[in-house]
Short mmCIF file of C-alpha atoms and ligand atoms in Angstrom, two decimals:
data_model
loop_
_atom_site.label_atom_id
_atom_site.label_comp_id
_atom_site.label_asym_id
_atom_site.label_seq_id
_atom_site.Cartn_x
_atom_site.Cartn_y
_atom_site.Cartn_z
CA UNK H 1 95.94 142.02 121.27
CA UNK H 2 95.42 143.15 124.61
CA UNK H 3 94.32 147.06 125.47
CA UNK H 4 97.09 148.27 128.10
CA UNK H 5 97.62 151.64 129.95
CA UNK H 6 100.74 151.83 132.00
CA UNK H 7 100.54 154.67 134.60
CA UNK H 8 104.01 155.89 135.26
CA UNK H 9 106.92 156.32 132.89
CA UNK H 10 109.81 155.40 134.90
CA UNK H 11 112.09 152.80 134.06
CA UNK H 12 109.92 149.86 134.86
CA UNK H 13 106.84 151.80 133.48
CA UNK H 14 108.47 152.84 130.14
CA UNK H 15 110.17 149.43 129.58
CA UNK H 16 106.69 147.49 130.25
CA UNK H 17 104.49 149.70 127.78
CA UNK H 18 107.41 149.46 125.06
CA UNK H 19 107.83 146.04 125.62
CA UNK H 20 104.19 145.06 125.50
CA UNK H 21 103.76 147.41 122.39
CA UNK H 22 106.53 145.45 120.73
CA UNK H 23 104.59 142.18 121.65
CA UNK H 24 101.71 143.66 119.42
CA UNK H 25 99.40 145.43 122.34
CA UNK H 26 97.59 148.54 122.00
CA UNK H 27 99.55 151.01 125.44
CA UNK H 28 98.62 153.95 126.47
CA UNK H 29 101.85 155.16 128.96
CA UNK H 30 100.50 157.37 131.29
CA UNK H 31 102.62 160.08 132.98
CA UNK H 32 102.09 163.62 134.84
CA UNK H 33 105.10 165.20 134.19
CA UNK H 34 104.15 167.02 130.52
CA UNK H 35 107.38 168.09 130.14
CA UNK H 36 108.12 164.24 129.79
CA UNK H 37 105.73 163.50 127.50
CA UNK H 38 105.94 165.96 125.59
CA UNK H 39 109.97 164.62 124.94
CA UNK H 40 108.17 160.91 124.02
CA UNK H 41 105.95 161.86 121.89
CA UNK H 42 108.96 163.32 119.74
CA UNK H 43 110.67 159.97 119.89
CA UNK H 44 113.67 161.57 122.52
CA UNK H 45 113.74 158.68 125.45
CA UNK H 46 114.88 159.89 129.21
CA UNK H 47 116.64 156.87 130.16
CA UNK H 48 119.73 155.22 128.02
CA UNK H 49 118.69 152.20 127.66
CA UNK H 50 119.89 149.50 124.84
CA UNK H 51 117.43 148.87 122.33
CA UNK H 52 114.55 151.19 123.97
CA UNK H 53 114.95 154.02 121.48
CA UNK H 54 114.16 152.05 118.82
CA UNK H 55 111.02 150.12 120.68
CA UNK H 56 109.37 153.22 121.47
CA UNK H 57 109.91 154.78 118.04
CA UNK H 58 108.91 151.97 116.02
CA UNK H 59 106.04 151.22 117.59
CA UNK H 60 104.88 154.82 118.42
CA UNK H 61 104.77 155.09 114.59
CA UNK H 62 102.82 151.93 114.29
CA UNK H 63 100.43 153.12 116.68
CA UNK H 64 100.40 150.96 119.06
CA UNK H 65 102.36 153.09 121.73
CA UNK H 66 101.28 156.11 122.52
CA UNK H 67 101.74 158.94 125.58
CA UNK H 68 99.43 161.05 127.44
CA UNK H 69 99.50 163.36 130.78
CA UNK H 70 95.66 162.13 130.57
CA UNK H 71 94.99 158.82 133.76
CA UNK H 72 91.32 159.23 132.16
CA UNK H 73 92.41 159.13 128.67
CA UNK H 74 93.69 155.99 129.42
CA UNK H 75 91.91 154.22 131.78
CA UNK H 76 88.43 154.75 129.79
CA UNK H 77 90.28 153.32 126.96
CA UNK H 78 92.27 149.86 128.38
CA UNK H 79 91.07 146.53 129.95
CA UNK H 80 94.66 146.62 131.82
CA UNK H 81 96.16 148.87 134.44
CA UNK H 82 99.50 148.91 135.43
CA UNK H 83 100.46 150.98 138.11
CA UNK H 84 104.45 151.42 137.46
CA UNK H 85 104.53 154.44 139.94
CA UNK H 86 107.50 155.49 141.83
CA UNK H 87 108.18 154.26 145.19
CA UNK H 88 110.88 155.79 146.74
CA UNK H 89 112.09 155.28 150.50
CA UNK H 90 111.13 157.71 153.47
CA UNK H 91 113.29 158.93 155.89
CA UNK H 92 112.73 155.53 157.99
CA UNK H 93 113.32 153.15 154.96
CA UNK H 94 109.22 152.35 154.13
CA UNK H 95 108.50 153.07 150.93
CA UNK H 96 106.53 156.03 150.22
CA UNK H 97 102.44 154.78 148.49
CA UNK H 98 101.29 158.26 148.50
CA UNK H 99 101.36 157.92 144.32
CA UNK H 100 100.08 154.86 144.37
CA UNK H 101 97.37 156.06 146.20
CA UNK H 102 96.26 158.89 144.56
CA UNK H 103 96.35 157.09 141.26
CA UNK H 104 94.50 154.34 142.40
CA UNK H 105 91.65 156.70 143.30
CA UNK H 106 92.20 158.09 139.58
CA UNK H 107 91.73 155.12 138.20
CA UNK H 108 88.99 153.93 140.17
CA UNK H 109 86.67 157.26 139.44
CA UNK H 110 87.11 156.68 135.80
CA UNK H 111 86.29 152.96 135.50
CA UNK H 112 83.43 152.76 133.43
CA UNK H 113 83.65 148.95 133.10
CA UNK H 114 85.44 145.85 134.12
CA UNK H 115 89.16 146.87 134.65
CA UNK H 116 92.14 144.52 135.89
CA UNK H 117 94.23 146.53 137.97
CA UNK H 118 97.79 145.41 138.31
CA UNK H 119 100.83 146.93 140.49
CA UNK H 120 104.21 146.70 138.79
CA UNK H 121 105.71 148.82 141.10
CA UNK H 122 107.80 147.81 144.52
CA UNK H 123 105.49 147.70 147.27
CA UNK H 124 105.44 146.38 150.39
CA UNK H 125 103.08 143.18 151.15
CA UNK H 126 99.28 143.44 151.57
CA UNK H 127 99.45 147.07 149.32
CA UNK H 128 97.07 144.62 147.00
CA UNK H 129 94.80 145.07 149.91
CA UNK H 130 94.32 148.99 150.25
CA UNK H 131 94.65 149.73 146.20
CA UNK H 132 91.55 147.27 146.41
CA UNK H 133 89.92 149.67 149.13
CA UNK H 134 90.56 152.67 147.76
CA UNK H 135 89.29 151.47 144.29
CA UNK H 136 85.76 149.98 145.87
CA UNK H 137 85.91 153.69 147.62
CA UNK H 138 86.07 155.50 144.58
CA UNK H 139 84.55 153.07 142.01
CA UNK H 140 81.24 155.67 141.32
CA UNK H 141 79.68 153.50 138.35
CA UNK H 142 80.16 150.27 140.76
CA UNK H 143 81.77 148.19 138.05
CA UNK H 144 83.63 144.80 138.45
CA UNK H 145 87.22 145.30 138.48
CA UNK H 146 90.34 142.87 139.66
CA UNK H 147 93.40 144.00 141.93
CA UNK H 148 96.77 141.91 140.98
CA UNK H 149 100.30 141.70 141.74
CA UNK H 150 103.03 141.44 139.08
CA UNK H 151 106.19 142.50 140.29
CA UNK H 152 109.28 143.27 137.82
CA UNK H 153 112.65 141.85 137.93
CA UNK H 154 114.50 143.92 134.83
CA UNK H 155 117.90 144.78 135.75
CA UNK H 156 119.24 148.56 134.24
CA UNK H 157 121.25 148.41 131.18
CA UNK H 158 119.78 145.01 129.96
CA UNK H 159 116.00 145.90 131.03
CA UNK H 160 114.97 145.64 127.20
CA UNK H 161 116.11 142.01 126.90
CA UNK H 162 115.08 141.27 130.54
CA UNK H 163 111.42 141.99 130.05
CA UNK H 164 111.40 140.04 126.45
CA UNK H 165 113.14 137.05 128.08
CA UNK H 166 112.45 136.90 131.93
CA UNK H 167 113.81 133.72 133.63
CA UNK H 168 109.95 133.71 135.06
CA UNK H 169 106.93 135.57 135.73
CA UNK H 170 104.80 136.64 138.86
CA UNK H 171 101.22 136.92 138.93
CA UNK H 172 99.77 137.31 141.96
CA UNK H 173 95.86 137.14 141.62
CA UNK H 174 92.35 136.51 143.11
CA UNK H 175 90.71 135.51 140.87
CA UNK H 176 90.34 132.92 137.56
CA UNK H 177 89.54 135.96 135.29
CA UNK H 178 92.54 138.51 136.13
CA UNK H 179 94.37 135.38 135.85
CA UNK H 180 93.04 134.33 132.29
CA UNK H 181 93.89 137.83 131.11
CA UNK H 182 97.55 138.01 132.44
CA UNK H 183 98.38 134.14 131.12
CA UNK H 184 96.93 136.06 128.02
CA UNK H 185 98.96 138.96 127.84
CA UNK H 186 102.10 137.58 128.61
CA UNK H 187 101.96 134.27 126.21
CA UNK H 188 103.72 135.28 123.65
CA UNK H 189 107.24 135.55 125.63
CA UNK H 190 106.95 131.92 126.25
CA UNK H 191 108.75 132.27 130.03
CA UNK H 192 107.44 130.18 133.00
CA UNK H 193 104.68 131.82 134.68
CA UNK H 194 104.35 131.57 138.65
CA UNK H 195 100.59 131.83 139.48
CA UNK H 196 100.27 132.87 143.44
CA UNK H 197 97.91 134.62 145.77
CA UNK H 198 98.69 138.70 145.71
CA UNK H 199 100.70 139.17 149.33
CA UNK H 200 103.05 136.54 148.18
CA UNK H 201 103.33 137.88 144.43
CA UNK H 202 104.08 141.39 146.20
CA UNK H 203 106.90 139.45 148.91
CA UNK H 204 108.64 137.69 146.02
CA UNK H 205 110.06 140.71 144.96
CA UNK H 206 111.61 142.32 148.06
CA UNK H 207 112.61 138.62 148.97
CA UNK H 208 114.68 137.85 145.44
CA UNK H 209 116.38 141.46 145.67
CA UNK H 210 116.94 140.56 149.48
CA UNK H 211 118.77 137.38 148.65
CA UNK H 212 121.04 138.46 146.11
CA UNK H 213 122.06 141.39 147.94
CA UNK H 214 122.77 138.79 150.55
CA UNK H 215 124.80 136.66 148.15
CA UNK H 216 126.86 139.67 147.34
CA UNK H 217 127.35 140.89 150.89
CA UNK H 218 128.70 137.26 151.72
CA UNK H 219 131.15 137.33 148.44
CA UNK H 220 132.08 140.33 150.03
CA UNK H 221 132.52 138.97 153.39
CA UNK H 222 134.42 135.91 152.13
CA UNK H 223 136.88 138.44 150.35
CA UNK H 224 137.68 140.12 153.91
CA UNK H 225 138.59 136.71 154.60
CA UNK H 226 140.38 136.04 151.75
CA UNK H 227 142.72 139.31 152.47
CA UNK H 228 143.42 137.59 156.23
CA UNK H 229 144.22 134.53 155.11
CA UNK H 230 146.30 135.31 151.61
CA UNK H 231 143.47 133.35 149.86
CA UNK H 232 141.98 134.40 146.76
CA UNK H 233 138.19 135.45 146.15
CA UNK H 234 138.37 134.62 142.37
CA UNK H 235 139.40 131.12 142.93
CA UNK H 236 136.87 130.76 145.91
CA UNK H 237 134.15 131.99 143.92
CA UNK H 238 134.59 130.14 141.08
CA UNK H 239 134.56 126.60 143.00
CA UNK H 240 132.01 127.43 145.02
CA UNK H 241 129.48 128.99 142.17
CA UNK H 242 129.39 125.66 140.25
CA UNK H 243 127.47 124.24 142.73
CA UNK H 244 124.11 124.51 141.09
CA UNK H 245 122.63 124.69 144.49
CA UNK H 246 125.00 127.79 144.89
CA UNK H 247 125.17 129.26 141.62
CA UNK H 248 128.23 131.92 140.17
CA UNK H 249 125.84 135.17 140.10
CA UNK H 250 125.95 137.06 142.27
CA UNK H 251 129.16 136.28 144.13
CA UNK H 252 131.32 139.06 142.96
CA UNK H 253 132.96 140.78 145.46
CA UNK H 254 134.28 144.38 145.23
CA UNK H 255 132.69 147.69 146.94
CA UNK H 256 129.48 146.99 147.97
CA UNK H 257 126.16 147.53 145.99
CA UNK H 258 124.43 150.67 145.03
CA UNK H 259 121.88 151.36 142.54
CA UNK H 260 117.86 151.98 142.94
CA UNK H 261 116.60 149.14 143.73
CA UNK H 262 119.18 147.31 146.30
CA UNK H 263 120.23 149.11 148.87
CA UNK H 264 116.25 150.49 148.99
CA UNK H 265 114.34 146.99 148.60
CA UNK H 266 116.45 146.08 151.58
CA UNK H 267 115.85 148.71 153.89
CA UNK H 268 112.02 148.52 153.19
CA UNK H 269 112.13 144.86 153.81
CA UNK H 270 113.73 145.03 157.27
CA UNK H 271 110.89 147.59 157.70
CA UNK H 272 108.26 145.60 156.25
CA UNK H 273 109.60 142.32 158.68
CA UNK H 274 109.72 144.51 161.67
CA UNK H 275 106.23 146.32 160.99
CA UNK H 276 104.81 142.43 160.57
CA UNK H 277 106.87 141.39 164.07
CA UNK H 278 109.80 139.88 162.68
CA UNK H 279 113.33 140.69 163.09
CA UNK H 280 115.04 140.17 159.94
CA UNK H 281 118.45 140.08 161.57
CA UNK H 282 119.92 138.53 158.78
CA UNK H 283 119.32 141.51 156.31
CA UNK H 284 120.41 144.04 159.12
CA UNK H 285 123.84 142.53 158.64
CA UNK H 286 123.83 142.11 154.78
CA UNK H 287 123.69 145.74 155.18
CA UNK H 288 126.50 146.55 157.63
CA UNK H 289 128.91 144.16 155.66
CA UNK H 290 127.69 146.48 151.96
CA UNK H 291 128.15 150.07 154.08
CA UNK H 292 131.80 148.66 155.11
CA UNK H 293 132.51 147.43 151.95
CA UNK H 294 133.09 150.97 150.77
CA UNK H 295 134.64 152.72 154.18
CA UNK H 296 137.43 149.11 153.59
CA UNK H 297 138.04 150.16 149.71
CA UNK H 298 138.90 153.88 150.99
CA UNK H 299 141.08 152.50 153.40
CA UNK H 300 142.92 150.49 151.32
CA UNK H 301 143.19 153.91 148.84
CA UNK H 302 144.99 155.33 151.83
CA UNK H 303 147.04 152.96 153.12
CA UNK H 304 148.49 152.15 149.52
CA UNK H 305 149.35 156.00 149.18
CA UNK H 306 150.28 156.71 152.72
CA UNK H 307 148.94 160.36 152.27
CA UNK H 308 146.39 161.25 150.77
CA UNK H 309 146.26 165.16 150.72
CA UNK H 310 147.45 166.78 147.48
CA UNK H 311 148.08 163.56 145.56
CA UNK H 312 145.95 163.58 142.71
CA UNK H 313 143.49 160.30 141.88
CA UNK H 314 141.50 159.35 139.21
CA UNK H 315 138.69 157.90 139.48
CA UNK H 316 137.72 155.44 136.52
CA UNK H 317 133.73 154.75 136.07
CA UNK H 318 130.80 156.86 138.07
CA UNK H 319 128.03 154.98 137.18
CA UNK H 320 126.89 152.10 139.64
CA UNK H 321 127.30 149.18 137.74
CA UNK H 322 128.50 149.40 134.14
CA UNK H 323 125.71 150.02 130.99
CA UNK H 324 123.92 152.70 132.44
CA UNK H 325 124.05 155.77 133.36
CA UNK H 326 122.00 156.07 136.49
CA UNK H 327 124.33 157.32 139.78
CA UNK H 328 121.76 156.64 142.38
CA UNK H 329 123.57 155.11 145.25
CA UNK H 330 126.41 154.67 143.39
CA UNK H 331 129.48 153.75 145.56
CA UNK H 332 131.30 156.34 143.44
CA UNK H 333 129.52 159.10 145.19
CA UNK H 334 130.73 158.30 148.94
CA UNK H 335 134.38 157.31 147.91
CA UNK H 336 135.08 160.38 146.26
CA UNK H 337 133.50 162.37 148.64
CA UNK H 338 136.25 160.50 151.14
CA UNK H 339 138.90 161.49 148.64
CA UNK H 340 137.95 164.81 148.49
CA UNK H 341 137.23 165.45 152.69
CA UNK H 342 141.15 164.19 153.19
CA UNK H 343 142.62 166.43 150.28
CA UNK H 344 143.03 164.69 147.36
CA UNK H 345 142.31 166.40 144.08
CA UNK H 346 140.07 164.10 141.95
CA UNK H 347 139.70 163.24 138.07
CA UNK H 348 136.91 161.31 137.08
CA UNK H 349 135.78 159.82 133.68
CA UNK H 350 132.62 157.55 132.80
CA UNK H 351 131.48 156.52 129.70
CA UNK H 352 128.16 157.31 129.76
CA UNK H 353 127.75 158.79 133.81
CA UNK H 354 129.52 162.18 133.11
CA UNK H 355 126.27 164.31 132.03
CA UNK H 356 124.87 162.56 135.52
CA UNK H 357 128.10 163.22 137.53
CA UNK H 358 128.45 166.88 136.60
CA UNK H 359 125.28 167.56 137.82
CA UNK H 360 126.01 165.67 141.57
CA UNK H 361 129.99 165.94 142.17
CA UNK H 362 131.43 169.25 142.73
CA UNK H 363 135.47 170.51 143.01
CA UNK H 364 136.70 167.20 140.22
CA UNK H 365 137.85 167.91 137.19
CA UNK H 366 135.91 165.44 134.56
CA UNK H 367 138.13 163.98 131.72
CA UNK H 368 137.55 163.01 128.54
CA UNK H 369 138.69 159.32 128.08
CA UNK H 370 140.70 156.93 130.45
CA UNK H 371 143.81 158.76 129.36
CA UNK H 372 143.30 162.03 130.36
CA UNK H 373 142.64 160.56 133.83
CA UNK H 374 145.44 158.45 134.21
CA UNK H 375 147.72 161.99 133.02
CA UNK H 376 149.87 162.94 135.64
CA UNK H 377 147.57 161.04 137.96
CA UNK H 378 149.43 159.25 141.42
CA UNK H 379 146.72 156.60 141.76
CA UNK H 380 143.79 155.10 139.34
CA UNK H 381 140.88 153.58 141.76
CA UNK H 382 138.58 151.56 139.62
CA UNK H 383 135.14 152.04 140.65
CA UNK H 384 132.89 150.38 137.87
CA UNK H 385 133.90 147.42 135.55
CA UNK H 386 133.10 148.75 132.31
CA UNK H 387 134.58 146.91 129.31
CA UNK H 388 136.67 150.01 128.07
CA UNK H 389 138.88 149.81 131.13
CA UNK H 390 138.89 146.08 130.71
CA UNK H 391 140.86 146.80 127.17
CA UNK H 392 142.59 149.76 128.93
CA UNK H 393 146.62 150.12 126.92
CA UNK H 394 148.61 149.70 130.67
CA UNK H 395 151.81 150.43 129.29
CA UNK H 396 150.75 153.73 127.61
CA UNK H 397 148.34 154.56 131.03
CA UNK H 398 151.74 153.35 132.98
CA UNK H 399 154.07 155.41 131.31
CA UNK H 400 151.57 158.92 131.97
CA UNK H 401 150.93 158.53 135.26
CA UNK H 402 152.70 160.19 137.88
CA UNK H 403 152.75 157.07 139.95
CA UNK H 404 151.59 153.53 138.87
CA UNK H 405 149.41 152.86 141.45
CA UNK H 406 146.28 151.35 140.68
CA UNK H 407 143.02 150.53 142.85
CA UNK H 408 140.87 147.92 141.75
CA UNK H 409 137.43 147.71 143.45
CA UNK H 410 135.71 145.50 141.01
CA UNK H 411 138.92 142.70 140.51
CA UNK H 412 138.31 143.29 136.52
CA UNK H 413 142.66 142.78 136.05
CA UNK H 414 144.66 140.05 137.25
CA UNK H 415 147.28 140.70 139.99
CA UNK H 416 150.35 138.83 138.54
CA UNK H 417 150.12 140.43 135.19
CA UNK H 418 149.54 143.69 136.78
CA UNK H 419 153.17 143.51 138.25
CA UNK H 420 154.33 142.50 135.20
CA UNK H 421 153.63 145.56 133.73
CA UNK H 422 154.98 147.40 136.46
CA UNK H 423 151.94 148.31 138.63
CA UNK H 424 151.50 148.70 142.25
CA UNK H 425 148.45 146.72 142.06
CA UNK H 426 145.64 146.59 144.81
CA UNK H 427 142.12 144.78 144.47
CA UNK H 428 139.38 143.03 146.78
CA UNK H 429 140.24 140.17 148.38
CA UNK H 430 143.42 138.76 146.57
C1 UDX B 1 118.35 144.86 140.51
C2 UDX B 1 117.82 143.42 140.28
O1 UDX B 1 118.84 142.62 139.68
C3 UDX B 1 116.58 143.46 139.43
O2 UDX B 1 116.06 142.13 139.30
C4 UDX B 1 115.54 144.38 140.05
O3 UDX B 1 114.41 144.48 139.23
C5 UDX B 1 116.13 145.76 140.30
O4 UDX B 1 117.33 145.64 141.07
P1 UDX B 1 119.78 146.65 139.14
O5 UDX B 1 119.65 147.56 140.31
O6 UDX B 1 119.56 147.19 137.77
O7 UDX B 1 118.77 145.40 139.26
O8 UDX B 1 121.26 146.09 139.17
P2 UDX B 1 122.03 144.70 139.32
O9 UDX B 1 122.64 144.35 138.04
O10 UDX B 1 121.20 143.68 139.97
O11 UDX B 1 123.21 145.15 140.32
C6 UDX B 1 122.92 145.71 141.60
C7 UDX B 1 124.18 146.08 142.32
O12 UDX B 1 124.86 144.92 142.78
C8 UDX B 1 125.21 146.86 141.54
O13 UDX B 1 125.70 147.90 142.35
C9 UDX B 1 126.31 145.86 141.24
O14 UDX B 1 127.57 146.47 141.10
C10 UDX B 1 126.24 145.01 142.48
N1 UDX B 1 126.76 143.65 142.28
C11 UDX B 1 126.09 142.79 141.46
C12 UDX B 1 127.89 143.23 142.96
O15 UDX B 1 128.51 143.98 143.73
N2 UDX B 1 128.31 141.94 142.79
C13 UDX B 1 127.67 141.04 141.98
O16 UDX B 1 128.11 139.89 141.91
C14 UDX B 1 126.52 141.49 141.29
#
């Protein structure tokens, strides 16, 4: 049983302390919005999450988890820091340290003993090096402590069983001690644990978001292709992907990514190449090809319905991905915001996005169920491949719409059936 306190209750933060709690540590989640604890200390859990209700509530009443607005509270009682901060982008793409900072000087003036101090949160390489100043700065009683990298790689909407069964681990470490106690604290998930030096724990993490953004951008490239040539994406895809070398993740094409994590980790990357002296070219362009993705999907939208202004469209899924709820950077945002500039009066529906959506789109009417959408509507664009549209009934959604058009963005039906049914049937790169 280790003694943990997590400082920051964001996704990462929240998922860690629950997770370790479940794995039988004593955590302490640290956060300074009251309001937030306050809502976590009666059980109510900000994020939807699978299975993370029932973590935190279980093992709040154990005792193992608990909350506090207090970085003293829980620093005077833990051997292990995590700093699970934000670290959102700046106008120029580098991620903003300033909380890091400031709770790194927190921490450090109320060490009263040997502490290991370990950033969770996305940061650019050598940020090891100034949480390590600032703590010698503001370490008063002069105790030992250890700085050490240990970057996350949940995903949203799985980030439960991610963090219980990681393909591997990152600990980036100086010394034999803050490496003892992290081989220690993460035993008991049994996953492969990659011991490095801290800069290349902390590059590790921009560099495996980097790459499969890149193996997305290129499935999304290939499917441009595709279109030119009358080839299929699917088909390419599939032989390439079982290449182990290559691999099938990762290689879907449809409107680009979005999210919190991609479209930021590569910005700050190029930044954090180009602040080094590199030129990371190659990620400037992984880029481009994601932007165009979406600005290609609305032209398609327009093309297929020749004019846009006054038809009506529906727009089916909000979120950016399916499973979650979270909207941030979600391709949905700047294609209806297309839809809407040229005319078009848009219906939306989510399954779990629409509490979310109502507070960010403005001027479309949200539906209750895929239905209600598809009423009277003269095209359906599918914007996120959740499984209820999957087992959509197409000849009750053909016979309400006003037109059977449909716009397929994530490839989730297959073209030949579509006509079957009587579709005018668009998708990526078939
Ligand atoms: C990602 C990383 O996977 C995770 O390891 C890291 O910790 C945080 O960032 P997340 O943002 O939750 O996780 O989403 P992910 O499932 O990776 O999807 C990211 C985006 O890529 C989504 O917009 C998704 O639609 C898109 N995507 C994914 C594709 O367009 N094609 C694919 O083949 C896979």
């Amino acid at each position: 049983m280790k003694k943990v306190c997590i400082i920051g209750t964001g996704y990462v933060g929240l998922v860690t302390g629950a997770c370790l709690a479940e794995m039988k540590d004593r955590v302490i989640c640290v956060d300074s919005d009251a309001e937030k604890v306050k809502m976590l200390k009666r059980g109510k859990v900000p994020i939807y999450e699978p299975g993370l209700d029932e973590i935190i509530i279980r093992n709040f009443k154990a005792g193992r988890l608990s909350f506090t607005t207090s970085i003293a509270e829980g620093v005077k009682s833990s051997e292990i820091i995590f700093i699970a901060v934000s670290t959102p982008p700046k106008q120029d793409g580098t991620a903003d340290l300033s909380s890091v900072a400031i709770v790194a000087r927190a921490v450090a003036e109320n060490m009263d003993g040997y502490r290991l101090i370990v950033d969770k949160s996305t940061v650019p390489v050598k940020t090891g090096e100034k949480v390590a100043e600032t703590i010698k700065r503001y370490n008063k009683k002069n105790v030992d402590f250890d700085i050490a990298s240990n970057p996350e790689f949940l995903r949203e909407g799985s980030a439960v069983d991610d963090t219980m069964h990681p393909d591997r681990i990152v600990i980036g470490v100086s010394s034999k001690r803050a490496a003892k106690i992290l081989r220690e604290l993460y035993a008991p998930l049994k996953a492969p644990i990659i011991e490095t030096d801290i800069k290349s724990a902390e590059i590790i993490k921009h560099a495996s978001n980097s790459f499969l953004a890149l193996k997305i951008s290129f499935a999304n490239a290939l499917a441009q292709m595709c279109e030119l040539a009358g080839a299929n994406i699917m088909e390419v895809i599939a032989g390439m992907g079982l290449d182990k070398r290559i691999g099938r993740a990762f290689l879907n094409a449809g409107i680009g990514y979005g999210g919190s994590c991609f479209p930021k980790d590569v910005a700050a990357f190029i930044k954090i190449a180009e602040e080094l002296g590199y030129d990371f070219e190659l990620l400037r362009i992984v880029e481009k090809i994601n932007r165009e993705q979406r600005v290609r999907f609305v032209k398609k939208i327009e093309e297929t319905l020749w004019i846009v202004k006054d038809k009506t469209i529906g727009i089916l899924g909000l979120a950016f991905k399916p499973n979650t709820d979270d909207m941030r950077s979600a391709p949905s945002l700047d294609i209806i915001a297309q839809l809407q500039h040229e005319g078009a009066a848009v219906k939306v529906y989510d399954p779990q996005a629409m509490a979310v959506a109502r507070k960010l789109l403005k001027g479309v009417r949200f539906c209750k169920n895929p239905y209600e959408v598809a009423q009277g509507s003269d095209a359906l664009v599918v914007v996120t491949e959740w499984d209820e549209f999957k087992n959509l009934n197409l000849a009750r959604v053909r016979k309400i719409m006003n037109h059977p058009i449909i716009i397929d963005g994530r490839n989730i039906f297959d073209p030949a059936t579509m006509e079957e049914k009587g579709f005018i049937y668009k998708s990526v790169g078939r």
